[in-house]
PDB file of C-alpha atoms in Angstrom:
ATOM      1  CA  MET A   1      76.925 151.605 -85.780  1.00 40.00           C
ATOM      2  CA  GLN A   2      75.891 148.995 -88.288  1.00 48.00           C
ATOM      3  CA  HIS A   3      77.449 145.587 -88.134  1.00 52.00           C
ATOM      4  CA  ASN A   4      77.770 142.792 -90.542  1.00 54.00           C
ATOM      5  CA  TYR A   5      76.050 139.727 -89.224  1.00 54.00           C
ATOM      6  CA  LEU A   6      76.488 136.405 -90.625  1.00 53.00           C
ATOM      7  CA  ILE A   7      72.843 136.056 -91.315  1.00 57.00           C
ATOM      8  CA  TRP A   8      72.588 136.258 -95.065  1.00 57.00           C
ATOM      9  CA  VAL A   9      68.976 135.325 -95.766  1.00 61.00           C
ATOM     10  CA  PRO A  10      66.478 137.015 -93.453  1.00 60.00           C
ATOM     11  CA  LYS A  11      63.073 135.415 -93.093  1.00 61.00           C
ATOM     12  CA  TYR A  12      61.188 138.087 -94.955  1.00 66.00           C
ATOM     13  CA  ALA A  13      63.048 137.256 -98.128  1.00 66.00           C
ATOM     14  CA  PHE A  14      60.941 134.059 -98.519  1.00 66.00           C
ATOM     15  CA  ASP A  15      57.574 135.724 -97.782  1.00 69.00           C
ATOM     16  CA  ASP A  16      56.220 134.639-101.042  1.00 77.00           C
ATOM     17  CA  SER A  17      57.069 130.908-100.331  1.00 74.00           C
ATOM     18  CA  PRO A  18      57.409 130.093 -96.558  1.00 72.00           C
ATOM     19  CA  GLY A  19      57.455 126.449 -97.337  1.00 78.00           C
ATOM     20  CA  LEU A  20      60.810 126.718 -99.138  1.00 77.00           C
ATOM     21  CA  TYR A  21      62.173 128.756 -96.328  1.00 74.00           C
ATOM     22  CA  SER A  22      61.180 126.142 -93.741  1.00 78.00           C
ATOM     23  CA  CYS A  23      62.636 123.355 -95.755  1.00 83.00           C
ATOM     24  CA  LEU A  24      65.998 125.162 -96.167  1.00 81.00           C
ATOM     25  CA  TYR A  25      65.906 126.200 -92.494  1.00 82.00           C
ATOM     26  CA  ILE A  26      65.280 122.666 -91.366  1.00 89.00           C
ATOM     27  CA  PHE A  27      67.792 121.122 -93.729  1.00 91.00           C
ATOM     28  CA  GLU A  28      70.609 123.522 -92.370  1.00 89.00           C
ATOM     29  CA  ILE A  29      69.777 122.800 -88.904  1.00 92.00           C
ATOM     30  CA  LEU A  30      69.729 118.938 -89.533  1.00 95.00           C
ATOM     31  CA  MET A  31      73.158 119.409 -91.228  1.00 95.00           C
ATOM     32  CA  ILE A  32      74.533 121.074 -88.364  1.00 94.00           C
ATOM     33  CA  VAL A  33      73.118 118.793 -85.592  1.00 95.00           C
ATOM     34  CA  THR A  34      74.532 115.835 -87.747  1.00 96.00           C
ATOM     35  CA  GLN A  35      77.932 117.354 -87.852  1.00 94.00           C
ATOM     36  CA  LEU A  36      77.908 118.315 -84.052  1.00 95.00           C
ATOM     37  CA  ILE A  37      76.901 114.617 -83.322  1.00 96.00           C
ATOM     38  CA  ALA A  38      79.630 113.195 -85.580  1.00 95.00           C
ATOM     39  CA  ASP A  39      82.442 115.659 -84.566  1.00 94.00           C
ATOM     40  CA  PRO A  40      83.538 113.921 -81.454  1.00 94.00           C
ATOM     41  CA  PHE A  41      83.943 110.452 -83.189  1.00 95.00           C
ATOM     42  CA  ILE A  42      85.788 111.975 -86.021  1.00 93.00           C
ATOM     43  CA  ILE A  43      88.144 114.014 -83.640  1.00 93.00           C
ATOM     44  CA  TYR A  44      88.721 110.651 -81.681  1.00 93.00           C
ATOM     45  CA  ARG A  45      89.604 108.805 -84.817  1.00 93.00           C
ATOM     46  CA  MET A  46      91.736 111.527 -86.257  1.00 89.00           C
ATOM     47  CA  TYR A  47      93.668 111.835 -82.952  1.00 87.00           C
ATOM     48  CA  ARG A  48      94.177 108.033 -82.771  1.00 87.00           C
ATOM     49  CA  THR A  49      95.664 108.019 -86.392  1.00 85.00           C
ATOM     50  CA  ARG A  50      99.261 106.797 -85.691  1.00 82.00           C
ATOM     51  CA  PRO A  51     101.130 107.231 -89.042  1.00 84.00           C
ATOM     52  CA  LEU A  52     100.555 111.095 -88.852  1.00 84.00           C
ATOM     53  CA  HIS A  53     102.838 113.150 -86.715  1.00 84.00           C
ATOM     54  CA  ARG A  54     101.256 114.285 -83.484  1.00 87.00           C
ATOM     55  CA  ASN A  55     101.200 118.005 -84.444  1.00 87.00           C
ATOM     56  CA  ILE A  56      99.364 117.268 -87.799  1.00 88.00           C
ATOM     57  CA  ARG A  57      96.814 115.271 -85.761  1.00 90.00           C
ATOM     58  CA  LEU A  58      96.360 118.085 -83.320  1.00 91.00           C
ATOM     59  CA  ILE A  59      96.164 120.685 -86.028  1.00 91.00           C
ATOM     60  CA  ILE A  60      93.337 118.828 -87.678  1.00 89.00           C
ATOM     61  CA  VAL A  61      91.701 118.063 -84.241  1.00 93.00           C
ATOM     62  CA  SER A  62      91.831 121.807 -83.271  1.00 93.00           C
ATOM     63  CA  CYS A  63      90.330 122.753 -86.599  1.00 89.00           C
ATOM     64  CA  LEU A  64      87.654 120.277 -86.342  1.00 91.00           C
ATOM     65  CA  SER A  65      86.929 121.580 -82.742  1.00 93.00           C
ATOM     66  CA  PHE A  66      86.722 125.222 -84.069  1.00 93.00           C
ATOM     67  CA  THR A  67      84.425 124.031 -86.871  1.00 91.00           C
ATOM     68  CA  GLY A  68      82.157 122.620 -84.096  1.00 93.00           C
ATOM     69  CA  LEU A  69      82.266 126.055 -82.441  1.00 93.00           C
ATOM     70  CA  SER A  70      81.374 127.717 -85.683  1.00 93.00           C
ATOM     71  CA  SER A  71      78.377 125.415 -86.188  1.00 94.00           C
ATOM     72  CA  ILE A  72      77.030 126.132 -82.699  1.00 94.00           C
ATOM     73  CA  CYS A  73      77.425 129.808 -83.314  1.00 92.00           C
ATOM     74  CA  ARG A  74      75.475 129.268 -86.672  1.00 90.00           C
ATOM     75  CA  LEU A  75      72.673 127.613 -84.782  1.00 92.00           C
ATOM     76  CA  VAL A  76      72.609 130.746 -82.572  1.00 90.00           C
ATOM     77  CA  LEU A  77      72.439 133.026 -85.920  1.00 87.00           C
ATOM     78  CA  LEU A  78      69.693 130.766 -87.323  1.00 85.00           C
ATOM     79  CA  PHE A  79      67.698 131.364 -84.087  1.00 86.00           C
ATOM     80  CA  PHE A  80      67.927 135.180 -84.706  1.00 82.00           C
ATOM     81  CA  GLN A  81      67.516 134.769 -88.444  1.00 78.00           C
ATOM     82  CA  TYR A  82      64.255 133.188 -87.617  1.00 77.00           C
ATOM     83  CA  THR A  83      63.011 135.475 -84.779  1.00 79.00           C
ATOM     84  CA  GLY A  84      64.809 138.703 -85.944  1.00 75.00           C
ATOM     85  CA  ILE A  85      67.844 140.589 -84.886  1.00 74.00           C
ATOM     86  CA  PRO A  86      67.424 142.274 -81.350  1.00 74.00           C
ATOM     87  CA  PRO A  87      67.776 146.018 -81.009  1.00 71.00           C
ATOM     88  CA  PRO A  88      71.190 147.232 -79.882  1.00 69.00           C
ATOM     89  CA  GLU A  89      69.737 148.365 -76.451  1.00 73.00           C
ATOM     90  CA  SER A  90      68.747 144.786 -75.525  1.00 77.00           C
ATOM     91  CA  GLY A  91      71.141 142.319 -73.929  1.00 76.00           C
ATOM     92  CA  LYS A  92      70.733 139.770 -76.609  1.00 78.00           C
ATOM     93  CA  TYR A  93      72.431 142.099 -79.144  1.00 78.00           C
ATOM     94  CA  SER A  94      75.836 141.006 -77.771  1.00 82.00           C
ATOM     95  CA  VAL A  95      74.938 137.477 -78.104  1.00 86.00           C
ATOM     96  CA  VAL A  96      74.492 138.112 -82.011  1.00 85.00           C
ATOM     97  CA  LEU A  97      77.729 139.773 -82.168  1.00 85.00           C
ATOM     98  CA  ILE A  98      79.626 137.122 -80.309  1.00 88.00           C
ATOM     99  CA  ALA A  99      77.966 134.320 -82.548  1.00 89.00           C
ATOM    100  CA  SER A 100      79.073 136.175 -85.612  1.00 86.00           C
ATOM    101  CA  LEU A 101      82.538 136.413 -84.257  1.00 89.00           C
ATOM    102  CA  GLY A 102      82.660 132.697 -83.400  1.00 90.00           C
ATOM    103  CA  ARG A 103      81.354 131.647 -86.625  1.00 89.00           C
ATOM    104  CA  GLU A 104      84.056 133.893 -88.421  1.00 87.00           C
ATOM    105  CA  VAL A 105      86.810 132.633 -86.212  1.00 90.00           C
ATOM    106  CA  GLY A 106      85.807 128.862 -86.698  1.00 90.00           C
ATOM    107  CA  LEU A 107      85.650 129.291 -90.417  1.00 87.00           C
ATOM    108  CA  GLY A 108      88.952 131.317 -90.329  1.00 88.00           C
ATOM    109  CA  VAL A 109      90.819 128.611 -88.442  1.00 90.00           C
ATOM    110  CA  LEU A 110      89.425 126.017 -90.723  1.00 89.00           C
ATOM    111  CA  VAL A 111      90.655 127.826 -93.857  1.00 88.00           C
ATOM    112  CA  ALA A 112      94.177 128.079 -92.126  1.00 88.00           C
ATOM    113  CA  ILE A 113      94.650 124.312 -92.272  1.00 89.00           C
ATOM    114  CA  PRO A 114      96.818 124.244 -95.509  1.00 89.00           C
ATOM    115  CA  PHE A 115      99.027 127.096 -93.979  1.00 90.00           C
ATOM    116  CA  ASP A 116      99.375 125.420 -90.769  1.00 89.00           C
ATOM    117  CA  VAL A 117     100.381 121.936 -92.206  1.00 90.00           C
ATOM    118  CA  ALA A 118     102.846 123.661 -94.725  1.00 91.00           C
ATOM    119  CA  VAL A 119     104.568 125.529 -91.969  1.00 90.00           C
ATOM    120  CA  GLU A 120     104.629 122.509 -89.749  1.00 90.00           C
ATOM    121  CA  ARG A 121     106.039 120.575 -92.601  1.00 89.00           C
ATOM    122  CA  ILE A 122     108.720 123.253 -93.286  1.00 91.00           C
ATOM    123  CA  VAL A 123     109.890 122.992 -89.687  1.00 90.00           C
ATOM    124  CA  ALA A 124     109.776 119.239 -89.761  1.00 89.00           C
ATOM    125  CA  THR A 125     111.937 119.177 -92.848  1.00 91.00           C
ATOM    126  CA  ARG A 126     114.471 121.702 -91.619  1.00 91.00           C
ATOM    127  CA  HIS A 127     114.758 120.318 -88.189  1.00 89.00           C
ATOM    128  CA  TRP A 128     113.788 116.605 -88.914  1.00 86.00           C
ATOM    129  CA  SER A 129     116.176 114.954 -86.170  1.00 86.00           C
ATOM    130  CA  TRP A 130     114.628 116.923 -83.475  1.00 88.00           C
ATOM    131  CA  TYR A 131     110.991 117.010 -84.743  1.00 85.00           C
ATOM    132  CA  GLU A 132     110.500 113.257 -85.521  1.00 81.00           C
ATOM    133  CA  ARG A 133     111.217 112.316 -81.892  1.00 81.00           C
ATOM    134  CA  GLU A 134     107.949 113.986 -80.899  1.00 78.00           C
ATOM    135  CA  SER A 135     109.344 115.215 -77.667  1.00 82.00           C
ATOM    136  CA  ALA A 136     107.213 117.798 -75.694  1.00 85.00           C
ATOM    137  CA  ASP A 137     109.315 120.586 -77.251  1.00 85.00           C
ATOM    138  CA  THR A 138     107.577 119.881 -80.627  1.00 86.00           C
ATOM    139  CA  LEU A 139     104.251 120.893 -79.192  1.00 90.00           C
ATOM    140  CA  TRP A 140     105.421 124.391 -79.259  1.00 92.00           C
ATOM    141  CA  VAL A 141     105.156 124.399 -83.090  1.00 90.00           C
ATOM    142  CA  PHE A 142     101.598 123.366 -82.820  1.00 92.00           C
ATOM    143  CA  VAL A 143     100.862 126.141 -80.122  1.00 93.00           C
ATOM    144  CA  CYS A 144     102.364 128.834 -82.085  1.00 92.00           C
ATOM    145  CA  LEU A 145     100.632 127.955 -85.253  1.00 92.00           C
ATOM    146  CA  LEU A 146      97.122 127.709 -83.381  1.00 93.00           C
ATOM    147  CA  ILE A 147      97.639 131.007 -81.711  1.00 93.00           C
ATOM    148  CA  PHE A 148      98.647 132.608 -85.045  1.00 90.00           C
ATOM    149  CA  SER A 149      95.745 131.028 -86.965  1.00 90.00           C
ATOM    150  CA  VAL A 150      93.208 131.981 -84.153  1.00 91.00           C
ATOM    151  CA  PHE A 151      94.637 135.466 -83.897  1.00 89.00           C
ATOM    152  CA  ILE A 152      94.381 136.198 -87.711  1.00 86.00           C
ATOM    153  CA  ALA A 153      90.833 134.691 -87.799  1.00 88.00           C
ATOM    154  CA  LEU A 154      89.736 136.769 -84.882  1.00 88.00           C
ATOM    155  CA  LEU A 155      91.268 139.927 -86.342  1.00 83.00           C
ATOM    156  CA  ASN A 156      89.561 139.050 -89.697  1.00 82.00           C
ATOM    157  CA  GLY A 157      86.297 138.430 -87.931  1.00 82.00           C
ATOM    158  CA  VAL A 158      86.407 141.526 -86.007  1.00 81.00           C
ATOM    159  CA  CYS A 159      87.215 143.756 -88.956  1.00 80.00           C
ATOM    160  CA  TYR A 160      84.444 142.131 -91.009  1.00 77.00           C
ATOM    161  CA  VAL A 161      81.752 142.510 -88.224  1.00 77.00           C
ATOM    162  CA  TYR A 162      82.614 146.048 -87.595  1.00 76.00           C
ATOM    163  CA  GLU A 163      83.153 146.803 -91.300  1.00 73.00           C
ATOM    164  CA  ALA A 164      86.862 147.601 -91.378  1.00 73.00           C
ATOM    165  CA  ASP A 165      87.368 146.444 -94.862  1.00 67.00           C
ATOM    166  CA  PHE A 166      90.658 148.043 -95.225  1.00 69.00           C
ATOM    167  CA  TYR A 167      92.216 145.241 -93.312  1.00 66.00           C
ATOM    168  CA  ARG A 168      91.580 142.791 -95.991  1.00 66.00           C
ATOM    169  CA  HIS A 169      93.783 144.638 -98.485  1.00 71.00           C
ATOM    170  CA  ILE A 170      96.417 145.172 -96.068  1.00 71.00           C
ATOM    171  CA  SER A 171      96.457 141.364 -94.898  1.00 69.00           C
ATOM    172  CA  VAL A 172      96.672 140.446 -98.596  1.00 72.00           C
ATOM    173  CA  ALA A 173      99.725 142.563 -99.079  1.00 73.00           C
ATOM    174  CA  LEU A 174     101.362 141.398 -96.002  1.00 70.00           C
ATOM    175  CA  PHE A 175     100.750 137.707 -96.895  1.00 68.00           C
ATOM    176  CA  ASP A 176     102.311 138.411-100.228  1.00 71.00           C
ATOM    177  CA  ILE A 177     105.343 140.045 -98.651  1.00 75.00           C
ATOM    178  CA  PHE A 178     105.634 136.963 -96.062  1.00 68.00           C
ATOM    179  CA  VAL A 179     105.356 134.506 -98.950  1.00 69.00           C
ATOM    180  CA  GLN A 180     107.849 136.125-101.125  1.00 71.00           C
ATOM    181  CA  GLY A 181     110.222 136.492 -98.036  1.00 55.00           C
TER     182      GLY A 181
END
């Protein structure tokens, strides 16, 4: 079975100019490492921002955490991009699949930030007296949004990696029905 890996440019595409490939490869690794070093500081500052509601802060912090996961998965994929994708019989084959899924989930959760914030604000507007107290009950809104976002991102990633493109058309139709209500 053929899988879509999130390795877009194989090493042999730059056989004519290996220096350009090395520069792009090193630049991407430096950007990922810089992001991974900066993520804990950004997450800490974001969580300590008090004017924002706790759930908004948690949504942004969780999305930043998933972005870090996505970057780690991208580093794994860069390694296999450079050394070659292992054959399906080897044990490393599953590492490539998991890294592809992890990257897709991380990016999917990141893309869901506007939806998560919008739903959170709808709940906050309709139930403002309960919600603005920031009691422990309000964390269920965050938990439900996170589970929904991760589930959709994981479903999208699995369908993409296993080339089930019919899902994308169905999800667009379902989202349209959901929005129009």
